[in-house]
């Protein structure tokens, strides 16, 4: 097994098959106000960022009051109208296998309430020694989530491997001086992922387990 001490996973699009759900939630939130919904490709490009940062990039013309209204609308959509969180089919078994060799953690653009709900729905809370959200740390691609997890677990950032499906995850790892693996299972295309630093680009969690075992 490769000599990392902690594997830090993104959540949406990496462990959870939730990219389409997020796109629909953002578009529905805009429609509630009669605003033209952003295009799917534009929303996918912002997945992994904090909701506030995503809205700033999607609609820079929104004022503060409109931004706050859009955030509340999305949160309402997420907590009251979405389907239950579903992991990728190979996620549960792969995490349990990896837990035998590594500490596991999560760094996500979700808020704490959203991540806690997802962990409960997927019965995965016990697998992770540490979790960070944008409620505790700066949004990706800032390195704070990785650095905070490493500090809690007493490991050097070089001993952490970040796994994510967006360039935001990969740049976060680079900014923390950690390594990263890109997965093609989520929001960003292989061409987009290729623009950010990573050790390997893999097609899913099963391939990640095989790569780590090499």
PDB file of C-alpha atoms in Angstrom:
ATOM      1  CA  UNK A   1       0.000   0.000   0.000  1.00  0.00           C
ATOM      2  CA  UNK A   2       1.196   3.510  -0.732  1.00  0.00           C
ATOM      3  CA  UNK A   3       2.646   5.302   2.317  1.00  0.00           C
ATOM      4  CA  UNK A   4      -0.049   7.868   3.099  1.00  0.00           C
ATOM      5  CA  UNK A   5      -1.504   8.140   6.593  1.00  0.00           C
ATOM      6  CA  UNK A   6      -4.808   9.822   5.786  1.00  0.00           C
ATOM      7  CA  UNK A   7      -7.048   9.825   2.709  1.00  0.00           C
ATOM      8  CA  UNK A   8      -9.144  12.999   2.458  1.00  0.00           C
ATOM      9  CA  UNK A   9     -12.218  12.541   0.286  1.00  0.00           C
ATOM     10  CA  UNK A  10     -14.439  15.110  -1.326  1.00  0.00           C
ATOM     11  CA  UNK A  11     -18.100  14.152  -0.923  1.00  0.00           C
ATOM     12  CA  UNK A  12     -20.334  15.146  -3.868  1.00  0.00           C
ATOM     13  CA  UNK A  13     -19.289  13.435  -7.093  1.00  0.00           C
ATOM     14  CA  UNK A  14     -16.499  11.539  -5.344  1.00  0.00           C
ATOM     15  CA  UNK A  15     -18.266   9.381  -2.750  1.00  0.00           C
ATOM     16  CA  UNK A  16     -21.887  10.379  -3.392  1.00  0.00           C
ATOM     17  CA  UNK A  17     -23.596  10.207  -6.784  1.00  0.00           C
ATOM     18  CA  UNK A  18     -25.108  13.650  -6.280  1.00  0.00           C
ATOM     19  CA  UNK A  19     -23.930  15.889  -9.133  1.00  0.00           C
ATOM     20  CA  UNK A  20     -27.265  15.826 -10.989  1.00  0.00           C
ATOM     21  CA  UNK A  21     -29.100  16.464  -7.718  1.00  0.00           C
ATOM     22  CA  UNK A  22     -27.044  19.583  -7.053  1.00  0.00           C
ATOM     23  CA  UNK A  23     -27.581  20.910 -10.574  1.00  0.00           C
ATOM     24  CA  UNK A  24     -31.329  20.437 -10.249  1.00  0.00           C
ATOM     25  CA  UNK A  25     -31.376  22.059  -6.818  1.00  0.00           C
ATOM     26  CA  UNK A  26     -29.607  25.185  -8.047  1.00  0.00           C
ATOM     27  CA  UNK A  27     -31.844  25.493 -11.093  1.00  0.00           C
ATOM     28  CA  UNK A  28     -34.996  25.012  -9.013  1.00  0.00           C
ATOM     29  CA  UNK A  29     -33.815  27.667  -6.562  1.00  0.00           C
ATOM     30  CA  UNK A  30     -33.442  30.206  -9.356  1.00  0.00           C
ATOM     31  CA  UNK A  31     -36.820  29.340 -10.821  1.00  0.00           C
ATOM     32  CA  UNK A  32     -38.482  30.141  -7.476  1.00  0.00           C
ATOM     33  CA  UNK A  33     -37.562  33.790  -8.050  1.00  0.00           C
ATOM     34  CA  UNK A  34     -38.337  33.822 -11.754  1.00  0.00           C
ATOM     35  CA  UNK A  35     -34.625  34.154 -12.553  1.00  0.00           C
ATOM     36  CA  UNK A  36     -33.192  32.361 -15.616  1.00  0.00           C
ATOM     37  CA  UNK A  37     -31.506  29.230 -14.241  1.00  0.00           C
ATOM     38  CA  UNK A  38     -27.780  28.809 -14.921  1.00  0.00           C
ATOM     39  CA  UNK A  39     -26.750  26.237 -17.523  1.00  0.00           C
ATOM     40  CA  UNK A  40     -25.854  22.764 -16.259  1.00  0.00           C
ATOM     41  CA  UNK A  41     -22.241  23.070 -17.437  1.00  0.00           C
ATOM     42  CA  UNK A  42     -21.828  26.337 -15.538  1.00  0.00           C
ATOM     43  CA  UNK A  43     -23.236  24.832 -12.336  1.00  0.00           C
ATOM     44  CA  UNK A  44     -21.041  21.739 -12.646  1.00  0.00           C
ATOM     45  CA  UNK A  45     -17.990  23.987 -12.912  1.00  0.00           C
ATOM     46  CA  UNK A  46     -18.765  25.477  -9.479  1.00  0.00           C
ATOM     47  CA  UNK A  47     -19.591  22.253  -7.617  1.00  0.00           C
ATOM     48  CA  UNK A  48     -17.149  21.807  -4.749  1.00  0.00           C
ATOM     49  CA  UNK A  49     -17.042  25.495  -3.903  1.00  0.00           C
ATOM     50  CA  UNK A  50     -19.011  26.995  -1.060  1.00  0.00           C
ATOM     51  CA  UNK A  51     -22.555  27.891  -2.096  1.00  0.00           C
ATOM     52  CA  UNK A  52     -21.817  31.588  -1.676  1.00  0.00           C
ATOM     53  CA  UNK A  53     -18.719  31.407  -3.878  1.00  0.00           C
ATOM     54  CA  UNK A  54     -20.589  29.308  -6.461  1.00  0.00           C
ATOM     55  CA  UNK A  55     -23.347  31.919  -6.686  1.00  0.00           C
ATOM     56  CA  UNK A  56     -20.798  34.701  -6.990  1.00  0.00           C
ATOM     57  CA  UNK A  57     -19.298  32.973 -10.010  1.00  0.00           C
ATOM     58  CA  UNK A  58     -22.611  31.931 -11.554  1.00  0.00           C
ATOM     59  CA  UNK A  59     -24.365  35.270 -11.147  1.00  0.00           C
ATOM     60  CA  UNK A  60     -21.993  38.123 -10.255  1.00  0.00           C
ATOM     61  CA  UNK A  61     -24.846  40.567 -10.868  1.00  0.00           C
ATOM     62  CA  UNK A  62     -26.761  39.434  -7.759  1.00  0.00           C
ATOM     63  CA  UNK A  63     -26.634  41.872  -4.878  1.00  0.00           C
ATOM     64  CA  UNK A  64     -26.140  40.755  -1.284  1.00  0.00           C
ATOM     65  CA  UNK A  65     -29.860  40.496  -0.549  1.00  0.00           C
ATOM     66  CA  UNK A  66     -30.494  38.410  -3.670  1.00  0.00           C
ATOM     67  CA  UNK A  67     -27.514  36.192  -2.881  1.00  0.00           C
ATOM     68  CA  UNK A  68     -28.803  35.518   0.631  1.00  0.00           C
ATOM     69  CA  UNK A  69     -32.267  34.733  -0.768  1.00  0.00           C
ATOM     70  CA  UNK A  70     -30.774  32.308  -3.288  1.00  0.00           C
ATOM     71  CA  UNK A  71     -28.763  30.585  -0.557  1.00  0.00           C
ATOM     72  CA  UNK A  72     -31.874  30.138   1.599  1.00  0.00           C
ATOM     73  CA  UNK A  73     -33.835  28.838  -1.397  1.00  0.00           C
ATOM     74  CA  UNK A  74     -31.178  26.248  -2.210  1.00  0.00           C
ATOM     75  CA  UNK A  75     -30.915  25.145   1.417  1.00  0.00           C
ATOM     76  CA  UNK A  76     -34.694  24.763   1.572  1.00  0.00           C
ATOM     77  CA  UNK A  77     -34.597  22.755  -1.672  1.00  0.00           C
ATOM     78  CA  UNK A  78     -31.815  20.547  -0.337  1.00  0.00           C
ATOM     79  CA  UNK A  79     -33.354  19.821   3.035  1.00  0.00           C
ATOM     80  CA  UNK A  80     -37.002  19.437   1.996  1.00  0.00           C
ATOM     81  CA  UNK A  81     -37.282  18.372  -1.644  1.00  0.00           C
ATOM     82  CA  UNK A  82     -34.245  16.309  -2.600  1.00  0.00           C
ATOM     83  CA  UNK A  83     -33.977  12.549  -2.779  1.00  0.00           C
ATOM     84  CA  UNK A  84     -31.977  10.691  -0.152  1.00  0.00           C
ATOM     85  CA  UNK A  85     -28.199  10.685  -0.607  1.00  0.00           C
ATOM     86  CA  UNK A  86     -26.893   7.707  -2.563  1.00  0.00           C
ATOM     87  CA  UNK A  87     -23.254   6.623  -2.604  1.00  0.00           C
ATOM     88  CA  UNK A  88     -21.594   5.316  -5.728  1.00  0.00           C
ATOM     89  CA  UNK A  89     -22.073   1.519  -5.837  1.00  0.00           C
ATOM     90  CA  UNK A  90     -18.443   0.759  -4.962  1.00  0.00           C
ATOM     91  CA  UNK A  91     -18.070   3.446  -2.289  1.00  0.00           C
ATOM     92  CA  UNK A  92     -19.137   1.599   0.860  1.00  0.00           C
ATOM     93  CA  UNK A  93     -17.055  -1.531   0.334  1.00  0.00           C
ATOM     94  CA  UNK A  94     -14.041   0.451  -0.868  1.00  0.00           C
ATOM     95  CA  UNK A  95     -14.080   2.747   2.167  1.00  0.00           C
ATOM     96  CA  UNK A  96     -14.279  -0.215   4.514  1.00  0.00           C
ATOM     97  CA  UNK A  97     -11.286  -1.827   2.791  1.00  0.00           C
ATOM     98  CA  UNK A  98      -9.254   1.368   2.817  1.00  0.00           C
ATOM     99  CA  UNK A  99     -10.070   1.951   6.479  1.00  0.00           C
ATOM    100  CA  UNK A 100      -7.952  -1.103   7.306  1.00  0.00           C
ATOM    101  CA  UNK A 101      -4.837   0.687   6.027  1.00  0.00           C
ATOM    102  CA  UNK A 102      -5.491   4.436   6.253  1.00  0.00           C
ATOM    103  CA  UNK A 103      -7.268   7.046   8.298  1.00  0.00           C
ATOM    104  CA  UNK A 104     -10.198   8.464   6.339  1.00  0.00           C
ATOM    105  CA  UNK A 105     -11.539  12.010   6.316  1.00  0.00           C
ATOM    106  CA  UNK A 106     -13.913  14.242   4.344  1.00  0.00           C
ATOM    107  CA  UNK A 107     -13.391  17.796   3.051  1.00  0.00           C
ATOM    108  CA  UNK A 108     -16.471  19.155   1.299  1.00  0.00           C
ATOM    109  CA  UNK A 109     -18.025  22.310  -0.064  1.00  0.00           C
ATOM    110  CA  UNK A 110     -21.250  21.326   1.697  1.00  0.00           C
ATOM    111  CA  UNK A 111     -22.350  23.030   4.876  1.00  0.00           C
ATOM    112  CA  UNK A 112     -22.211  21.133   8.173  1.00  0.00           C
ATOM    113  CA  UNK A 113     -25.952  20.464   8.249  1.00  0.00           C
ATOM    114  CA  UNK A 114     -25.847  19.025   4.745  1.00  0.00           C
ATOM    115  CA  UNK A 115     -22.847  16.798   5.373  1.00  0.00           C
ATOM    116  CA  UNK A 116     -24.235  15.502   8.663  1.00  0.00           C
ATOM    117  CA  UNK A 117     -27.499  14.612   6.924  1.00  0.00           C
ATOM    118  CA  UNK A 118     -25.617  12.806   4.149  1.00  0.00           C
ATOM    119  CA  UNK A 119     -23.429  10.881   6.599  1.00  0.00           C
ATOM    120  CA  UNK A 120     -26.506   9.755   8.515  1.00  0.00           C
ATOM    121  CA  UNK A 121     -28.409   8.775   5.372  1.00  0.00           C
ATOM    122  CA  UNK A 122     -25.496   6.685   4.089  1.00  0.00           C
ATOM    123  CA  UNK A 123     -24.518   5.275   7.502  1.00  0.00           C
ATOM    124  CA  UNK A 124     -20.881   6.240   6.922  1.00  0.00           C
ATOM    125  CA  UNK A 125     -20.176   8.590   9.839  1.00  0.00           C
ATOM    126  CA  UNK A 126     -18.154   5.976  11.728  1.00  0.00           C
ATOM    127  CA  UNK A 127     -15.748   5.536   8.794  1.00  0.00           C
ATOM    128  CA  UNK A 128     -14.266   9.027   9.045  1.00  0.00           C
ATOM    129  CA  UNK A 129     -11.961  10.276  11.783  1.00  0.00           C
ATOM    130  CA  UNK A 130     -12.346  13.913  10.737  1.00  0.00           C
ATOM    131  CA  UNK A 131     -14.687  15.971   8.544  1.00  0.00           C
ATOM    132  CA  UNK A 132     -14.557  19.590   7.415  1.00  0.00           C
ATOM    133  CA  UNK A 133     -17.152  21.760   5.701  1.00  0.00           C
ATOM    134  CA  UNK A 134     -17.337  25.376   4.545  1.00  0.00           C
ATOM    135  CA  UNK A 135     -18.965  26.223   7.876  1.00  0.00           C
ATOM    136  CA  UNK A 136     -15.650  25.552   9.632  1.00  0.00           C
ATOM    137  CA  UNK A 137     -13.057  26.345   6.959  1.00  0.00           C
ATOM    138  CA  UNK A 138     -12.435  28.514   3.933  1.00  0.00           C
ATOM    139  CA  UNK A 139     -13.900  27.291   0.651  1.00  0.00           C
ATOM    140  CA  UNK A 140     -11.853  25.248  -1.769  1.00  0.00           C
ATOM    141  CA  UNK A 141      -9.383  25.799  -3.387  1.00  0.00           C
ATOM    142  CA  UNK A 142      -8.012  27.341  -0.175  1.00  0.00           C
ATOM    143  CA  UNK A 143      -5.982  24.717   1.745  1.00  0.00           C
ATOM    144  CA  UNK A 144      -7.589  25.244   5.156  1.00  0.00           C
ATOM    145  CA  UNK A 145      -9.718  22.070   5.169  1.00  0.00           C
ATOM    146  CA  UNK A 146      -6.721  19.850   4.474  1.00  0.00           C
ATOM    147  CA  UNK A 147      -4.488  21.674   6.932  1.00  0.00           C
ATOM    148  CA  UNK A 148      -7.155  21.572   9.661  1.00  0.00           C
ATOM    149  CA  UNK A 149      -7.708  17.827   9.221  1.00  0.00           C
ATOM    150  CA  UNK A 150      -3.956  17.166   9.278  1.00  0.00           C
ATOM    151  CA  UNK A 151      -3.597  19.268  12.421  1.00  0.00           C
ATOM    152  CA  UNK A 152      -6.401  17.368  14.157  1.00  0.00           C
ATOM    153  CA  UNK A 153      -4.924  13.984  13.255  1.00  0.00           C
ATOM    154  CA  UNK A 154      -1.318  14.957  13.894  1.00  0.00           C
ATOM    155  CA  UNK A 155      -0.029  14.263  10.399  1.00  0.00           C
ATOM    156  CA  UNK A 156       2.031  16.339   7.965  1.00  0.00           C
ATOM    157  CA  UNK A 157       0.180  17.502   4.818  1.00  0.00           C
ATOM    158  CA  UNK A 158       2.655  15.499   2.742  1.00  0.00           C
ATOM    159  CA  UNK A 159       1.260  12.373   4.440  1.00  0.00           C
ATOM    160  CA  UNK A 160      -2.272  13.169   3.195  1.00  0.00           C
ATOM    161  CA  UNK A 161      -3.779  12.195  -0.143  1.00  0.00           C
ATOM    162  CA  UNK A 162      -6.783  14.172  -1.388  1.00  0.00           C
ATOM    163  CA  UNK A 163      -9.310  12.418  -3.642  1.00  0.00           C
ATOM    164  CA  UNK A 164     -11.772  14.534  -5.600  1.00  0.00           C
ATOM    165  CA  UNK A 165     -13.739  14.999  -8.800  1.00  0.00           C
ATOM    166  CA  UNK A 166     -13.114  18.720  -9.390  1.00  0.00           C
ATOM    167  CA  UNK A 167     -10.186  21.026 -10.036  1.00  0.00           C
ATOM    168  CA  UNK A 168     -11.152  22.783  -6.803  1.00  0.00           C
ATOM    169  CA  UNK A 169     -10.221  19.625  -4.868  1.00  0.00           C
ATOM    170  CA  UNK A 170      -6.932  19.245  -6.736  1.00  0.00           C
ATOM    171  CA  UNK A 171      -5.912  22.872  -6.250  1.00  0.00           C
ATOM    172  CA  UNK A 172      -6.845  22.653  -2.563  1.00  0.00           C
ATOM    173  CA  UNK A 173      -4.458  19.719  -2.186  1.00  0.00           C
ATOM    174  CA  UNK A 174      -1.705  21.518  -4.098  1.00  0.00           C
ATOM    175  CA  UNK A 175      -2.121  24.643  -1.969  1.00  0.00           C
ATOM    176  CA  UNK A 176      -1.792  22.495   1.165  1.00  0.00           C
ATOM    177  CA  UNK A 177       1.302  20.754  -0.282  1.00  0.00           C
ATOM    178  CA  UNK A 178      -0.542  17.440  -0.346  1.00  0.00           C
ATOM    179  CA  UNK A 179      -0.886  15.005  -3.233  1.00  0.00           C
ATOM    180  CA  UNK A 180      -4.162  14.426  -5.066  1.00  0.00           C
ATOM    181  CA  UNK A 181      -5.995  11.886  -7.169  1.00  0.00           C
ATOM    182  CA  UNK A 182      -8.587  13.011  -9.738  1.00  0.00           C
ATOM    183  CA  UNK A 183     -11.723  10.915 -10.211  1.00  0.00           C
ATOM    184  CA  UNK A 184     -13.793  11.244 -13.386  1.00  0.00           C
ATOM    185  CA  UNK A 185     -17.042  10.332 -11.623  1.00  0.00           C
ATOM    186  CA  UNK A 186     -18.405  13.786 -10.872  1.00  0.00           C
ATOM    187  CA  UNK A 187     -18.732  17.392 -11.907  1.00  0.00           C
ATOM    188  CA  UNK A 188     -15.599  18.123 -13.933  1.00  0.00           C
ATOM    189  CA  UNK A 189     -14.584  16.526 -17.211  1.00  0.00           C
ATOM    190  CA  UNK A 190     -11.238  14.780 -17.737  1.00  0.00           C
ATOM    191  CA  UNK A 191     -10.137  17.770 -19.816  1.00  0.00           C
ATOM    192  CA  UNK A 192     -10.915  20.116 -16.931  1.00  0.00           C
ATOM    193  CA  UNK A 193      -9.224  17.854 -14.379  1.00  0.00           C
ATOM    194  CA  UNK A 194      -6.127  17.672 -16.565  1.00  0.00           C
ATOM    195  CA  UNK A 195      -5.514  21.387 -15.951  1.00  0.00           C
ATOM    196  CA  UNK A 196      -4.931  20.908 -12.203  1.00  0.00           C
ATOM    197  CA  UNK A 197      -2.078  19.114 -10.349  1.00  0.00           C
ATOM    198  CA  UNK A 198      -2.686  15.423  -9.636  1.00  0.00           C
ATOM    199  CA  UNK A 199      -0.788  12.161  -9.423  1.00  0.00           C
ATOM    200  CA  UNK A 200      -3.276  10.100 -11.427  1.00  0.00           C
ATOM    201  CA  UNK A 201      -6.703  10.337 -13.025  1.00  0.00           C
ATOM    202  CA  UNK A 202      -8.914   7.332 -12.265  1.00  0.00           C
ATOM    203  CA  UNK A 203     -12.407   6.227 -13.253  1.00  0.00           C
ATOM    204  CA  UNK A 204     -13.709   5.493  -9.764  1.00  0.00           C
ATOM    205  CA  UNK A 205     -13.139   4.301  -6.231  1.00  0.00           C
ATOM    206  CA  UNK A 206     -12.388   0.704  -7.205  1.00  0.00           C
ATOM    207  CA  UNK A 207      -9.548   1.981  -9.390  1.00  0.00           C
ATOM    208  CA  UNK A 208      -8.363   4.127  -6.482  1.00  0.00           C
ATOM    209  CA  UNK A 209      -8.098   1.085  -4.221  1.00  0.00           C
ATOM    210  CA  UNK A 210      -6.107  -0.744  -6.907  1.00  0.00           C
ATOM    211  CA  UNK A 211      -3.817   2.283  -7.405  1.00  0.00           C
ATOM    212  CA  UNK A 212      -3.143   2.525  -3.671  1.00  0.00           C
ATOM    213  CA  UNK A 213      -2.341  -1.191  -3.520  1.00  0.00           C
ATOM    214  CA  UNK A 214       0.283  -0.983  -6.268  1.00  0.00           C
TER     215      UNK A 214
END
